[in-house]
Coordinates of C-alpha atoms in Angstrom, one line a residue:
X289 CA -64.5 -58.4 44.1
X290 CA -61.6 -57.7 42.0
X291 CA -60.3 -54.1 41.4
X292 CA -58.3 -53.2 38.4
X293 CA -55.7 -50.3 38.3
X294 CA -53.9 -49.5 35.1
X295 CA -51.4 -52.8 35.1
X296 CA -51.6 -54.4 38.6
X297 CA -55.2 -56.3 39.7
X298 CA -55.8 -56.9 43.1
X299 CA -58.1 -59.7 45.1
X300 CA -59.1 -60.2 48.5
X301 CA -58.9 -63.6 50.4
X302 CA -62.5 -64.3 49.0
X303 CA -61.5 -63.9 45.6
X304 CA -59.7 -66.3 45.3
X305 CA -61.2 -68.8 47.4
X306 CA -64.0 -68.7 44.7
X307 CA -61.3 -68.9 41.8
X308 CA -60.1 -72.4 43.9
X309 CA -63.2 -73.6 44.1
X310 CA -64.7 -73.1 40.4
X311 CA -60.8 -74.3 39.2
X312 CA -61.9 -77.6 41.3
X313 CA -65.3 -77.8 39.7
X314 CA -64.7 -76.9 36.3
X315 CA -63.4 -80.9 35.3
X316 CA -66.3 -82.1 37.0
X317 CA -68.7 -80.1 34.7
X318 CA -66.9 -81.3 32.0
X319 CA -66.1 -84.9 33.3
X320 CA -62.7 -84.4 32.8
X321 CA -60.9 -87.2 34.7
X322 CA -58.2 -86.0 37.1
X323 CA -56.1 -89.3 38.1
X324 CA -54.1 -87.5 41.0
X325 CA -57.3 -86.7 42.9
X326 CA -56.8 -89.2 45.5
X327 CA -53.2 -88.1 45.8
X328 CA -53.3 -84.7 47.3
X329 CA -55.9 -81.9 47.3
X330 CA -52.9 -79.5 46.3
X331 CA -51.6 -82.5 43.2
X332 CA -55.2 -82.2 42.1
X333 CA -55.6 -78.2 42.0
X334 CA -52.2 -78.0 40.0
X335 CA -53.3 -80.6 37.7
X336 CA -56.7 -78.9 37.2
X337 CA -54.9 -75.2 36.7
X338 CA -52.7 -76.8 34.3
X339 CA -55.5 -78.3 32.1
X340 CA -57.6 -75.3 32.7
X341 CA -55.8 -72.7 32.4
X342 CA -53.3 -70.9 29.5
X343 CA -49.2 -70.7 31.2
X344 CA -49.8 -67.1 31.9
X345 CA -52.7 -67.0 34.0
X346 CA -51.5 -70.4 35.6
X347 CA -48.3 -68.0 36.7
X348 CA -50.3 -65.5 37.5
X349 CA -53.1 -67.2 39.9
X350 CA -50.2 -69.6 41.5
X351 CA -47.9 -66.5 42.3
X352 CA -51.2 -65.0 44.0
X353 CA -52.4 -68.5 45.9
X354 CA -48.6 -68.1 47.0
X355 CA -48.5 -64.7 48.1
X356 CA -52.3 -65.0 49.5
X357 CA -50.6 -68.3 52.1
X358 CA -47.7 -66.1 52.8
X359 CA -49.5 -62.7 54.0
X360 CA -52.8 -63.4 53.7
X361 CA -53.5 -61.2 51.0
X362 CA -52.5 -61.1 47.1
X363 CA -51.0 -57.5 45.1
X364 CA -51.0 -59.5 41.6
X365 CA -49.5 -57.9 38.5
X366 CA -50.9 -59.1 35.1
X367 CA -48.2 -57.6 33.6
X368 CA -45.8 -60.5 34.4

């Protein structure tokens, strides 16, 4: 799981798999209607963080989904 020092949380490759996975089932719950599904899985995730989530944490968890692609595993700082 997630482990929190004083400003810096960090996630394994897990972690955030299951953060992808409920982002991608959250409009389905609420039958929200996501247009550029059949576009791209990676269109539909952005258009489903944007609707779901406030600017910070969208920053936040799209720096980590970057970092976690780059080196396979994510230092985020919630202080950015």
């Amino acid at each position: 799981m997630a482990t929190e020092d004083a400003d810096e949380v960090h996630f394994n490759g897990l972690d955030v798999l299951k953060i992808s996975v409920a982002i991608v089932c959250i409009p389905k719950i609420f039958n929200t209607r996501i247009h550029s599904l059949s576009a791209s899985p990676v269109t539909a995730l952005r258009t489903v963080i944007s609707v779901t989530l406030s600017a910070h944490r969208r920053k936040w968890l799209t720096q980590g989904l970057l970092q976690l692609s780059l080196t396979g595993e994510t230092k985020l700082d919630d202080a950015t």
